[in-house]
Amino acid sequence: MVVLTKDTELAAEALAYVIELYHELNVENGAPTLGTQNQAVEFILADPELCAAVGRWAAHTQIGEASTAPPQRLPRDAMYERVRAYLEEISAPPVFVARRPAAG
């Protein structure tokens, strides 16, 4: 799925949301791999309800600004559940993993 949008602010907000959610799920400071974050952002941008929800979230969040305040957890709402499920789906290890040949 490839979603084209001219709304770069919305795309940046969706990316910020995906990175925050990834931090919560993985307790890591890094961002998800580019493929994972791009798929998750496209998932959000392809759905008008998720676009509206991420816009509302971003309106109350200081995206891209440093702060000494403790990080705020994401609200556990329908957007959280849908994007979380999608992130877990695309981040899951493959079902079939190639076996290494036995030594010897």
CSV table of N, CA and C in Angstrom, one decimal, residues 11-88:
chain,number,residue,atom,x,y,z
A,11,ALA,N,1.7,13.8,8.1
A,11,ALA,CA,2.7,12.7,8.0
A,11,ALA,C,3.7,12.8,9.1
A,12,ALA,N,4.2,13.9,9.4
A,12,ALA,CA,5.1,14.1,10.5
A,12,ALA,C,4.5,13.7,11.9
A,13,GLU,N,3.2,14.1,12.0
A,13,GLU,CA,2.5,13.8,13.3
A,13,GLU,C,2.3,12.3,13.4
A,14,ALA,N,2.0,11.6,12.3
A,14,ALA,CA,1.8,10.2,12.3
A,14,ALA,C,3.1,9.5,12.6
A,15,LEU,N,4.2,10.0,12.0
A,15,LEU,CA,5.5,9.4,12.3
A,15,LEU,C,5.9,9.6,13.8
A,16,ALA,N,5.6,10.7,14.4
A,16,ALA,CA,5.9,11.0,15.8
A,16,ALA,C,5.1,10.0,16.6
A,17,TYR,N,3.8,9.8,16.3
A,17,TYR,CA,2.9,8.9,17.0
A,17,TYR,C,3.5,7.4,16.9
A,18,VAL,N,3.9,7.0,15.7
A,18,VAL,CA,4.4,5.7,15.6
A,18,VAL,C,5.7,5.5,16.4
A,19,ILE,N,6.6,6.4,16.4
A,19,ILE,CA,7.8,6.3,17.2
A,19,ILE,C,7.5,6.3,18.7
A,20,GLU,N,6.5,7.1,19.2
A,20,GLU,CA,6.2,7.1,20.6
A,20,GLU,C,5.6,5.7,21.0
A,21,LEU,N,4.7,5.2,20.1
A,21,LEU,CA,4.1,3.9,20.4
A,21,LEU,C,5.2,2.8,20.4
A,22,TYR,N,6.1,2.9,19.5
A,22,TYR,CA,7.2,1.9,19.4
A,22,TYR,C,8.0,1.9,20.7
A,23,HIS,N,8.3,3.2,21.2
A,23,HIS,CA,9.0,3.3,22.5
A,23,HIS,C,8.2,2.6,23.6
A,24,GLU,N,6.9,2.8,23.7
A,24,GLU,CA,6.1,2.2,24.7
A,24,GLU,C,6.1,0.7,24.6
A,25,LEU,N,6.0,0.2,23.4
A,25,LEU,CA,5.9,-1.3,23.2
A,25,LEU,C,7.2,-2.0,23.4
A,26,ASN,N,8.3,-1.3,23.1
A,26,ASN,CA,9.6,-2.0,23.1
A,26,ASN,C,10.6,-1.4,24.2
A,27,VAL,N,10.2,-0.4,24.9
A,27,VAL,CA,11.0,0.2,26.0
A,27,VAL,C,12.4,0.5,25.4
A,28,GLU,N,12.5,1.0,24.3
A,28,GLU,CA,13.7,1.4,23.6
A,28,GLU,C,13.7,2.9,23.3
A,29,ASN,N,14.8,3.5,23.2
A,29,ASN,CA,14.9,4.9,22.8
A,29,ASN,C,15.0,5.1,21.3
A,30,GLY,N,15.3,4.0,20.5
A,30,GLY,CA,15.4,4.1,19.1
A,30,GLY,C,14.0,4.1,18.4
A,31,ALA,N,14.1,4.3,17.1
A,31,ALA,CA,12.9,4.3,16.3
A,31,ALA,C,12.8,2.9,15.7
A,32,PRO,N,11.6,2.5,15.2
A,32,PRO,CA,11.5,1.3,14.5
A,32,PRO,C,12.3,1.3,13.2
A,33,THR,N,12.5,0.2,12.6
A,33,THR,CA,13.2,0.2,11.3
A,33,THR,C,12.4,1.0,10.3
A,34,LEU,N,13.1,1.5,9.3
A,34,LEU,CA,12.4,2.4,8.3
A,34,LEU,C,11.2,1.7,7.7
A,35,GLY,N,11.4,0.4,7.3
A,35,GLY,CA,10.3,-0.3,6.7
A,35,GLY,C,9.1,-0.4,7.6
A,36,THR,N,9.3,-0.7,8.9
A,36,THR,CA,8.2,-0.8,9.8
A,36,THR,C,7.6,0.6,10.1
A,37,GLN,N,8.4,1.6,10.3
A,37,GLN,CA,7.8,2.9,10.6
A,37,GLN,C,7.0,3.4,9.3
A,38,ASN,N,7.6,3.2,8.1
A,38,ASN,CA,6.9,3.7,6.9
A,38,ASN,C,5.5,2.9,6.7
A,39,GLN,N,5.5,1.6,7.0
A,39,GLN,CA,4.3,0.9,6.9
A,39,GLN,C,3.2,1.4,7.9
A,40,ALA,N,3.7,1.6,9.1
A,40,ALA,CA,2.7,2.1,10.1
A,40,ALA,C,2.2,3.5,9.8
A,41,VAL,N,3.1,4.4,9.3
A,41,VAL,CA,2.6,5.7,8.9
A,41,VAL,C,1.6,5.6,7.8
A,42,GLU,N,1.9,4.8,6.8
A,42,GLU,CA,1.0,4.6,5.7
A,42,GLU,C,-0.4,4.0,6.1
A,43,PHE,N,-0.3,3.1,7.1
A,43,PHE,CA,-1.5,2.6,7.7
A,43,PHE,C,-2.4,3.7,8.3
A,44,ILE,N,-1.8,4.6,9.0
A,44,ILE,CA,-2.5,5.7,9.6
A,44,ILE,C,-3.0,6.6,8.5
A,45,LEU,N,-2.2,7.0,7.6
A,45,LEU,CA,-2.6,8.0,6.5
A,45,LEU,C,-3.7,7.4,5.6
A,46,ALA,N,-3.8,6.1,5.5
A,46,ALA,CA,-4.8,5.5,4.6
A,46,ALA,C,-6.2,5.5,5.2
A,47,ASP,N,-6.3,5.8,6.5
A,47,ASP,CA,-7.6,5.8,7.2
A,47,ASP,C,-8.0,7.1,7.7
A,48,PRO,N,-9.1,7.7,7.2
A,48,PRO,CA,-9.5,9.1,7.6
A,48,PRO,C,-9.7,9.2,9.2
A,49,GLU,N,-10.2,8.1,9.8
A,49,GLU,CA,-10.4,8.2,11.2
A,49,GLU,C,-9.1,8.3,12.0
A,50,LEU,N,-8.1,7.5,11.5
A,50,LEU,CA,-6.8,7.5,12.2
A,50,LEU,C,-6.1,8.8,11.9
A,51,CYS,N,-6.3,9.4,10.7
A,51,CYS,CA,-5.7,10.7,10.4
A,51,CYS,C,-6.3,11.8,11.4
A,52,ALA,N,-7.6,11.8,11.6
A,52,ALA,CA,-8.2,12.7,12.5
A,52,ALA,C,-7.8,12.5,13.9
A,53,ALA,N,-7.6,11.2,14.3
A,53,ALA,CA,-7.2,10.9,15.7
A,53,ALA,C,-5.8,11.4,15.9
A,54,VAL,N,-4.9,11.1,15.0
A,54,VAL,CA,-3.5,11.5,15.2
A,54,VAL,C,-3.4,13.1,15.2
A,55,GLY,N,-4.2,13.7,14.4
A,55,GLY,CA,-4.2,15.2,14.4
A,55,GLY,C,-4.7,15.7,15.8
A,56,ARG,N,-5.7,15.1,16.4
A,56,ARG,CA,-6.1,15.5,17.7
A,56,ARG,C,-5.0,15.3,18.8
A,57,TRP,N,-4.4,14.1,18.6
A,57,TRP,CA,-3.3,13.8,19.6
A,57,TRP,C,-2.2,14.8,19.4
A,58,ALA,N,-1.8,15.1,18.2
A,58,ALA,CA,-0.7,16.0,18.0
A,58,ALA,C,-1.0,17.5,18.5
A,59,ALA,N,-2.2,17.8,18.4
A,59,ALA,CA,-2.6,19.2,18.9
A,59,ALA,C,-2.4,19.4,20.4
A,60,HIS,N,-2.3,18.3,21.1
A,60,HIS,CA,-2.0,18.4,22.6
A,60,HIS,C,-0.7,17.9,23.0
A,61,THR,N,0.2,17.7,22.0
A,61,THR,CA,1.5,17.2,22.2
A,61,THR,C,2.6,18.1,21.6
A,62,GLN,N,3.7,18.2,22.3
A,62,GLN,CA,4.8,19.0,21.8
A,62,GLN,C,5.7,18.2,21.0
A,63,ILE,N,5.4,18.0,19.7
A,63,ILE,CA,6.2,17.1,18.9
A,63,ILE,C,7.4,17.8,18.5
A,64,GLY,N,8.5,17.1,18.6
A,64,GLY,CA,9.8,17.7,18.2
A,64,GLY,C,10.4,18.7,19.1
A,65,GLU,N,9.8,18.9,20.3
A,65,GLU,CA,10.4,19.9,21.2
A,65,GLU,C,11.0,19.2,22.4
A,66,ALA,N,12.2,19.6,22.8
A,66,ALA,CA,12.8,19.0,23.9
A,66,ALA,C,12.1,19.4,25.2
A,67,SER,N,12.1,18.6,26.2
A,67,SER,CA,11.5,18.9,27.5
A,67,SER,C,12.1,18.1,28.6
A,68,THR,N,12.1,18.8,29.8
A,68,THR,CA,12.7,18.1,30.9
A,68,THR,C,11.6,17.4,31.7
A,69,ALA,N,10.3,17.5,31.2
A,69,ALA,CA,9.2,16.9,31.9
A,69,ALA,C,9.2,15.4,31.6
A,70,PRO,N,8.7,14.6,32.5
A,70,PRO,CA,8.6,13.2,32.2
A,70,PRO,C,7.8,12.9,31.0
A,71,PRO,N,8.1,11.9,30.2
A,71,PRO,CA,7.3,11.6,29.0
A,71,PRO,C,5.9,11.2,29.4
A,72,GLN,N,5.0,11.6,28.5
A,72,GLN,CA,3.6,11.3,28.7
A,72,GLN,C,3.2,10.0,28.0
A,73,ARG,N,2.5,9.2,28.6
A,73,ARG,CA,2.0,7.9,27.9
A,73,ARG,C,1.0,8.3,26.9
A,74,LEU,N,0.9,7.5,25.8
A,74,LEU,CA,-0.1,7.7,24.8
A,74,LEU,C,-1.5,7.3,25.4
A,75,PRO,N,-2.5,8.0,25.0
A,75,PRO,CA,-3.9,7.6,25.5
A,75,PRO,C,-4.2,6.2,24.9
A,76,ARG,N,-4.8,5.4,25.8
A,76,ARG,CA,-5.3,4.1,25.4
A,76,ARG,C,-6.7,4.2,24.7
A,77,ASP,N,-6.7,4.5,23.5
A,77,ASP,CA,-8.0,4.7,22.8
A,77,ASP,C,-8.0,3.8,21.6
A,78,ALA,N,-9.0,4.0,20.8
A,78,ALA,CA,-9.2,3.1,19.6
A,78,ALA,C,-8.0,3.2,18.6
A,79,MET,N,-7.4,4.4,18.5
A,79,MET,CA,-6.3,4.6,17.6
A,79,MET,C,-5.1,3.8,18.1
A,80,TYR,N,-4.9,3.9,19.4
A,80,TYR,CA,-3.8,3.2,20.1
A,80,TYR,C,-3.9,1.7,19.8
A,81,GLU,N,-5.1,1.1,20.0
A,81,GLU,CA,-5.3,-0.3,19.9
A,81,GLU,C,-5.1,-0.7,18.4
A,82,ARG,N,-5.6,0.0,17.5
A,82,ARG,CA,-5.5,-0.3,16.1
A,82,ARG,C,-4.0,-0.3,15.6
A,83,VAL,N,-3.4,0.8,15.9
A,83,VAL,CA,-2.0,1.0,15.4
A,83,VAL,C,-1.1,0.0,16.1
A,84,ARG,N,-1.3,-0.2,17.4
A,84,ARG,CA,-0.5,-1.2,18.2
A,84,ARG,C,-0.7,-2.6,17.5
A,85,ALA,N,-1.9,-3.0,17.2
A,85,ALA,CA,-2.1,-4.3,16.6
A,85,ALA,C,-1.4,-4.4,15.3
A,86,TYR,N,-1.4,-3.3,14.5
A,86,TYR,CA,-0.8,-3.3,13.2
A,86,TYR,C,0.7,-3.4,13.4
A,87,LEU,N,1.3,-2.6,14.3
A,87,LEU,CA,2.7,-2.7,14.5
A,87,LEU,C,3.2,-4.0,15.0
A,88,GLU,N,2.4,-4.7,15.8
A,88,GLU,CA,2.8,-6.0,16.3
A,88,GLU,C,2.7,-7.0,15.1
